[in-house]
mmCIF file of C-alpha atoms and ligand atoms in Angstrom:
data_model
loop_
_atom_site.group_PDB
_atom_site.id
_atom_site.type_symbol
_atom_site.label_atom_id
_atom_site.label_comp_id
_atom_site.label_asym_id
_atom_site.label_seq_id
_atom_site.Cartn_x
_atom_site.Cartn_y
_atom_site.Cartn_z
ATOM 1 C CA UNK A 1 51.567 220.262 -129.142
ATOM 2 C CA UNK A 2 51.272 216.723 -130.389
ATOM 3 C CA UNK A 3 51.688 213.922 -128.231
ATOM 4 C CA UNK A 4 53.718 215.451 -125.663
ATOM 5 C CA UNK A 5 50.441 217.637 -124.542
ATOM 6 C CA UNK A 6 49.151 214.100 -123.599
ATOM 7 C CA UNK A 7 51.567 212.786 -120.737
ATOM 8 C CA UNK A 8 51.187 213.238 -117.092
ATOM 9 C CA UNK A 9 54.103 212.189 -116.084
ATOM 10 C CA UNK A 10 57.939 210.895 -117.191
ATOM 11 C CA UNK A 11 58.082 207.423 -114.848
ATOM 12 C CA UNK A 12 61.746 206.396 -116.538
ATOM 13 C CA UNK A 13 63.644 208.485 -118.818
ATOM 14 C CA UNK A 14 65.170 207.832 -121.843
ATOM 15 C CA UNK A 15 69.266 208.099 -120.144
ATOM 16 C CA UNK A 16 67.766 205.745 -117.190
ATOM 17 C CA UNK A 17 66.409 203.302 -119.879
ATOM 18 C CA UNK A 18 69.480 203.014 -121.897
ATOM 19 C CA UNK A 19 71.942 202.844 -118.592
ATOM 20 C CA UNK A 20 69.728 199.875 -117.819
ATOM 21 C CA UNK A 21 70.031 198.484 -120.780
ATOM 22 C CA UNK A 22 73.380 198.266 -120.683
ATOM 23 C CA UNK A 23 73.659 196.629 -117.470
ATOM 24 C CA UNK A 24 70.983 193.859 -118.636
ATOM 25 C CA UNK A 25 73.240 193.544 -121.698
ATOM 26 C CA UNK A 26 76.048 192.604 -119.851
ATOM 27 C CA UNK A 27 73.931 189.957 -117.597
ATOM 28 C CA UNK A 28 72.849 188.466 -120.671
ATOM 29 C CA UNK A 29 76.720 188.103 -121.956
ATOM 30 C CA UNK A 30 77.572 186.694 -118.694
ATOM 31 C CA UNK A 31 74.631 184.230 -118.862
ATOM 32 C CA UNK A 32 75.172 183.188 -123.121
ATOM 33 C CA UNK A 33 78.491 182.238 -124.578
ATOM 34 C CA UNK A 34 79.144 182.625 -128.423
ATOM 35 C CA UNK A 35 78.831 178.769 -128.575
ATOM 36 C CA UNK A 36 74.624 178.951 -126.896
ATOM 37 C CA UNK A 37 74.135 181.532 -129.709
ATOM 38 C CA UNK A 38 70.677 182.561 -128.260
ATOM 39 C CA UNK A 39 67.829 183.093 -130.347
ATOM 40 C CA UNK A 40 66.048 186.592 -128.841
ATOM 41 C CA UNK A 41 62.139 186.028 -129.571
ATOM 42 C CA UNK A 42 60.728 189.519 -129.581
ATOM 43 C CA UNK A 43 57.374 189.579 -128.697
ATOM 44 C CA UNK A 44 55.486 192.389 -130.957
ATOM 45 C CA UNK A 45 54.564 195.034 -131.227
ATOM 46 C CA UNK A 46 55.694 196.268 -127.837
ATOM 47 C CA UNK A 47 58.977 194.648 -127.052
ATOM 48 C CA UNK A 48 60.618 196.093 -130.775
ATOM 49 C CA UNK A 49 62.593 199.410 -129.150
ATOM 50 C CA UNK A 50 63.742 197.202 -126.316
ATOM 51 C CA UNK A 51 64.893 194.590 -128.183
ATOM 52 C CA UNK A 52 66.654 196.892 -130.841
ATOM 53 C CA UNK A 53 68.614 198.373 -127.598
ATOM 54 C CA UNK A 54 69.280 195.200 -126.320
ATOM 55 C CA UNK A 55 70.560 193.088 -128.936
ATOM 56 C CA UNK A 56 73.641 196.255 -129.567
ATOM 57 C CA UNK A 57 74.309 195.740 -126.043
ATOM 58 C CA UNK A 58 74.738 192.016 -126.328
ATOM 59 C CA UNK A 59 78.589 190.790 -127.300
ATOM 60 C CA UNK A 60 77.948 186.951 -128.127
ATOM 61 C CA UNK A 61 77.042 185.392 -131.362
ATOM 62 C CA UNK A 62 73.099 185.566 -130.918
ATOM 63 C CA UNK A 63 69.996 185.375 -133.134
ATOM 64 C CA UNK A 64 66.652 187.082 -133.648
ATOM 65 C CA UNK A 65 63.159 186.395 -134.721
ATOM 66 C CA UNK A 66 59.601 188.278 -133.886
ATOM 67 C CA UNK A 67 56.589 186.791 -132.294
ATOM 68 C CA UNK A 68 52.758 188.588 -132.409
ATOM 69 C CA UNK A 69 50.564 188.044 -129.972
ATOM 70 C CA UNK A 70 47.186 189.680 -129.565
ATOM 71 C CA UNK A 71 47.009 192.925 -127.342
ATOM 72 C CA UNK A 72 44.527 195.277 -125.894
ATOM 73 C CA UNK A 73 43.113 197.031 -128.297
ATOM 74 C CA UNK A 74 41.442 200.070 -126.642
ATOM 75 C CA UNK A 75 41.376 198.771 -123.615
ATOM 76 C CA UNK A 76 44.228 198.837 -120.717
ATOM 77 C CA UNK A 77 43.061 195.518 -119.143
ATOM 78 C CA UNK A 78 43.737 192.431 -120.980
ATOM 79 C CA UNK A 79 41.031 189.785 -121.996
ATOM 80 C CA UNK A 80 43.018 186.895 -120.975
ATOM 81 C CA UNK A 81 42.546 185.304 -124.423
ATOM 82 C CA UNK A 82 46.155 184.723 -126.011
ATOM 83 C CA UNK A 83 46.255 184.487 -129.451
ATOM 84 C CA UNK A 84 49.770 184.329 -131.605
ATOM 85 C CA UNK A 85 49.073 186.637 -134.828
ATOM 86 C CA UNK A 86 52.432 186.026 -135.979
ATOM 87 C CA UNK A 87 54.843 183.063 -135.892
ATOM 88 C CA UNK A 88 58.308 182.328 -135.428
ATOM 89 C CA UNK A 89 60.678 181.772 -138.871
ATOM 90 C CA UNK A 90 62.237 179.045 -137.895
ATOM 91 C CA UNK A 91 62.305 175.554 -135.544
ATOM 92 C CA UNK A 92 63.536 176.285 -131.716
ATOM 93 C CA UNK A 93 64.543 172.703 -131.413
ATOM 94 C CA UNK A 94 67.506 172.468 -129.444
ATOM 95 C CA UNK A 95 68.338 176.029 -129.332
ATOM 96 C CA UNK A 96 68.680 178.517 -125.949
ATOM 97 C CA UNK A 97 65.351 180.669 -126.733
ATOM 98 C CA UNK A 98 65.564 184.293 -124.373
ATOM 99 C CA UNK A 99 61.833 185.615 -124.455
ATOM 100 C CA UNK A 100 62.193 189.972 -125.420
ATOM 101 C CA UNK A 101 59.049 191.175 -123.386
ATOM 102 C CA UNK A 102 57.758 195.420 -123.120
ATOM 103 C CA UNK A 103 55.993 194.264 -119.892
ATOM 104 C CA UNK A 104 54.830 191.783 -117.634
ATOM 105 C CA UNK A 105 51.476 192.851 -116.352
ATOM 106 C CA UNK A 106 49.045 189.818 -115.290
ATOM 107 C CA UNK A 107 51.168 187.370 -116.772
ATOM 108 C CA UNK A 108 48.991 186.061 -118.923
ATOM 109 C CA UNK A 109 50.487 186.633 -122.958
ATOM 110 C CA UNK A 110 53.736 185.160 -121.066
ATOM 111 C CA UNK A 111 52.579 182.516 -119.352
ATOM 112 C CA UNK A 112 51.121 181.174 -122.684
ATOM 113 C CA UNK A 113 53.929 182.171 -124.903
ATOM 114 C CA UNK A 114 56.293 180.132 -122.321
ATOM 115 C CA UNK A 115 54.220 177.112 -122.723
ATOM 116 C CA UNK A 116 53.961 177.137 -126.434
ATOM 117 C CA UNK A 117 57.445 177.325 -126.474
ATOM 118 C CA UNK A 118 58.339 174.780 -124.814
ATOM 119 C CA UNK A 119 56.418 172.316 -126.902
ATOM 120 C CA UNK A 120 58.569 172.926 -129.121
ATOM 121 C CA UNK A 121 61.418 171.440 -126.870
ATOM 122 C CA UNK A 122 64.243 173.901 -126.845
ATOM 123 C CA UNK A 123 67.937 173.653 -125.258
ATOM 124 C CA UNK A 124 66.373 176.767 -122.822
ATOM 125 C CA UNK A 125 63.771 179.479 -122.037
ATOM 126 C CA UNK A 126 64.451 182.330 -120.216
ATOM 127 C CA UNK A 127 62.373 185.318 -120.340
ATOM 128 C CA UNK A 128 64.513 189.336 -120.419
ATOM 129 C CA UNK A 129 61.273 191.748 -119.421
ATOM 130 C CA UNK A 130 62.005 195.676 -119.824
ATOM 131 C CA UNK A 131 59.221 196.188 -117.399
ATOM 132 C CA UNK A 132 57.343 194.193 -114.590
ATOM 133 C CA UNK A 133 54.043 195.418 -112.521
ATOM 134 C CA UNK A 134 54.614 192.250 -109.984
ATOM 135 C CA UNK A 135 50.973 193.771 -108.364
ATOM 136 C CA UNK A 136 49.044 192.386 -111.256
ATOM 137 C CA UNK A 137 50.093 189.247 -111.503
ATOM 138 C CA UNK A 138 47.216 186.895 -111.645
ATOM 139 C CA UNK A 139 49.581 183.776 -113.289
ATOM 140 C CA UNK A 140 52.822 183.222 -111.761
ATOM 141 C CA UNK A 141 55.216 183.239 -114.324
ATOM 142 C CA UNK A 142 59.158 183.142 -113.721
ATOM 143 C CA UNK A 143 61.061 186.053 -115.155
ATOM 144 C CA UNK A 144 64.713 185.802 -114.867
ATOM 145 C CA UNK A 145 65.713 189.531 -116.244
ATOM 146 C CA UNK A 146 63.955 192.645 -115.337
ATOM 147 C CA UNK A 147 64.570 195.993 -116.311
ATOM 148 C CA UNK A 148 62.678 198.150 -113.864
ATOM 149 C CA UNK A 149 59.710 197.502 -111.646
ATOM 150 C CA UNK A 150 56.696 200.250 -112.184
ATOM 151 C CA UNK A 151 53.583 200.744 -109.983
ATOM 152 C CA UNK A 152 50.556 199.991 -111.273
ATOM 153 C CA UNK A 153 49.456 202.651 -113.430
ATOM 154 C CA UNK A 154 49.337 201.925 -117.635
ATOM 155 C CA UNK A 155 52.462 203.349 -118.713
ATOM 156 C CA UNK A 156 53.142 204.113 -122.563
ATOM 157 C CA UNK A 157 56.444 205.203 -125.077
ATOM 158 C CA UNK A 158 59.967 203.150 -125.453
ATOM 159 C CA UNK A 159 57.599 200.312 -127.855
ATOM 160 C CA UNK A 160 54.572 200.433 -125.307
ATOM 161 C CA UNK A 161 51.226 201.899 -126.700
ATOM 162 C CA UNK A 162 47.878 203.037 -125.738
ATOM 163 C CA UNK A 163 45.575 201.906 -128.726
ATOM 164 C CA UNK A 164 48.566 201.941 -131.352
ATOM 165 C CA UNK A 165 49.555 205.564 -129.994
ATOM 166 C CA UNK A 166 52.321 206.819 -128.599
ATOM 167 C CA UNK A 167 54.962 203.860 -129.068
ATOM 168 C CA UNK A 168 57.840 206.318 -130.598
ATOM 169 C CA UNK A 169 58.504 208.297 -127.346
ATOM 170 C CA UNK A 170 61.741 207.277 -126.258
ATOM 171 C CA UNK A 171 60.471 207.463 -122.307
ATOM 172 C CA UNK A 172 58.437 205.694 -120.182
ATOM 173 C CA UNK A 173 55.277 207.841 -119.293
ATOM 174 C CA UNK A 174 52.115 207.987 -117.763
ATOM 175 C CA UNK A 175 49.278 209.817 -120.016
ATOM 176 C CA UNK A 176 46.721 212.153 -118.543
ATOM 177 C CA UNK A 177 43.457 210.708 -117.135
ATOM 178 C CA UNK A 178 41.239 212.137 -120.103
ATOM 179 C CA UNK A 179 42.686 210.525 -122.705
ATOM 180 C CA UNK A 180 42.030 207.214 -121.232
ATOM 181 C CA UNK A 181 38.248 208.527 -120.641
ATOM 182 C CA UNK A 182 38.265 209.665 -124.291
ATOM 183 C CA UNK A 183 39.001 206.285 -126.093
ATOM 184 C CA UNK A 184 36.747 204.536 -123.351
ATOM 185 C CA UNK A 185 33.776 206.500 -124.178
ATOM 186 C CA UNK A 186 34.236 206.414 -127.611
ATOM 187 C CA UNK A 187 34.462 202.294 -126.915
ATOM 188 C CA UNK A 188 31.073 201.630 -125.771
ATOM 189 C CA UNK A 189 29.784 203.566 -128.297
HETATM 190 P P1 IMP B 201 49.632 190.544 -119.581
HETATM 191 O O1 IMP B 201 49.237 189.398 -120.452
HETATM 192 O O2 IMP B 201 48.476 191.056 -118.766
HETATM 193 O O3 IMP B 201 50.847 190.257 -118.712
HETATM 194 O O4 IMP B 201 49.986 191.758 -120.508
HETATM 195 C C1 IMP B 201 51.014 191.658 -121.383
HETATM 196 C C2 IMP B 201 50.889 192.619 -122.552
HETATM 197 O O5 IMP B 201 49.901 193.645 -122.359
HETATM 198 C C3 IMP B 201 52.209 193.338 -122.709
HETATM 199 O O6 IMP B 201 53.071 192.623 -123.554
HETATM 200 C C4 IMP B 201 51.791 194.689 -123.232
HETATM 201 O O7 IMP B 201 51.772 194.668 -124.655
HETATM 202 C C5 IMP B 201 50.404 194.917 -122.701
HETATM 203 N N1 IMP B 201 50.433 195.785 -121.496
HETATM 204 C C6 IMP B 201 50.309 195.417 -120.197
HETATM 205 N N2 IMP B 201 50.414 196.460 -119.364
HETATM 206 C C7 IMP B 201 50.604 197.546 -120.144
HETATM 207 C C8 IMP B 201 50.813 198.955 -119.867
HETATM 208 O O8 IMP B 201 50.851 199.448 -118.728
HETATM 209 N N3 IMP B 201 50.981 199.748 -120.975
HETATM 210 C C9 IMP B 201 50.971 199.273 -122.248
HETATM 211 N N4 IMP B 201 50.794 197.975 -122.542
HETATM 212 C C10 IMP B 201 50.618 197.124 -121.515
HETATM 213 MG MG1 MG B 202 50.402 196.342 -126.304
#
């Protein structure tokens, strides 16, 4: 029934998420002090659970703002075109910026997003990732916070998405083969 019918397989569940979490949180409050005040850039859509988890485990004085960049579509290999859909508020002059990724995959969308930023010369960069497949990697990007490593296989739920679906599940999973074959063929239609 529902969406549930369309996962393979639970890779991390929603208790191992959130006891990560917490741990990352208190990395973060080790690395910040109230005076930083870090600004968390959340990069949408897929990095909006994590970051609403993260910033409640986070116990200095800290900011938040969203950042769009273009994603997949139907597709579960990026283009390798970057495009930013939706801007920050507000100047990062000056200010200790901690990049809110879903996933580092090829390294691409932060590789770019990195570099933009730092045109814009800011105190800092440092980039939190929930998730990192290190065996795509086709830029080499530092990443100084990672959640959990995952093999490569195109994971979904906990913000992450296969064509807009799926994002609510508050688990990592896998989905079933056919549903990949399903939007594919309907692609090259
Ligand atoms: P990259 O540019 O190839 O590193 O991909 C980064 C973006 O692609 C992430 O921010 C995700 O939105 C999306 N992405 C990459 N791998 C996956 C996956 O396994 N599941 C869902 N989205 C993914
Ligand atoms: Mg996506």
């Amino acid at each position: 029934m529902g969406m549930l019918a369309d996962i393979d397989k639970v890779l991390i569940s929603e208790d191992q998420l959130q006891a990560r979490i917490v741990e990352l949180g208190e990395s973060l409050n080790k690395t910040y002090s109230d005076e930083d005040r870090p600004l968390l850039v959340c990069i949408l859509k897929g990095a909006f659970m994590f970051l609403a988890d993260l910033t409640r485990a986070l116990s200095m004085r800290h900011e938040v703002d969203f950042m769009e960049t273009s994603s997949y579509g139907a597709r579960t290999e990026s283009s390798g075109v970057v495009r930013i859909l939706l801007d920050l508020e507000r100047s990062i002059e000056g200010r200790h910026v901690l990049i809110v990724e879903d996933i580092v995959d090829s390294g691409r969308t932060l590789n770019y997003v990195t570099r933009n930023l730092e045109t814009r010369n800011p105190a800092s960069i440092r980039v939190c990732t929930l998730l990192d497949k290190p065996s795509r990697r086709v830029v080499d990007v530092p990443v100084d916070f990672v959640g959990f490593e995952v093999p490569d296989e195109f994971v979904i739920g906990y913000g992450l998405d296969f064509d807009e679906e799926y994002r609510n599940l508050p688990f990592i999973g896998v989905l079933k083969e056919e549903i990949y074959a399903k939007v594919e063929e309907e692609d090259t239609r």
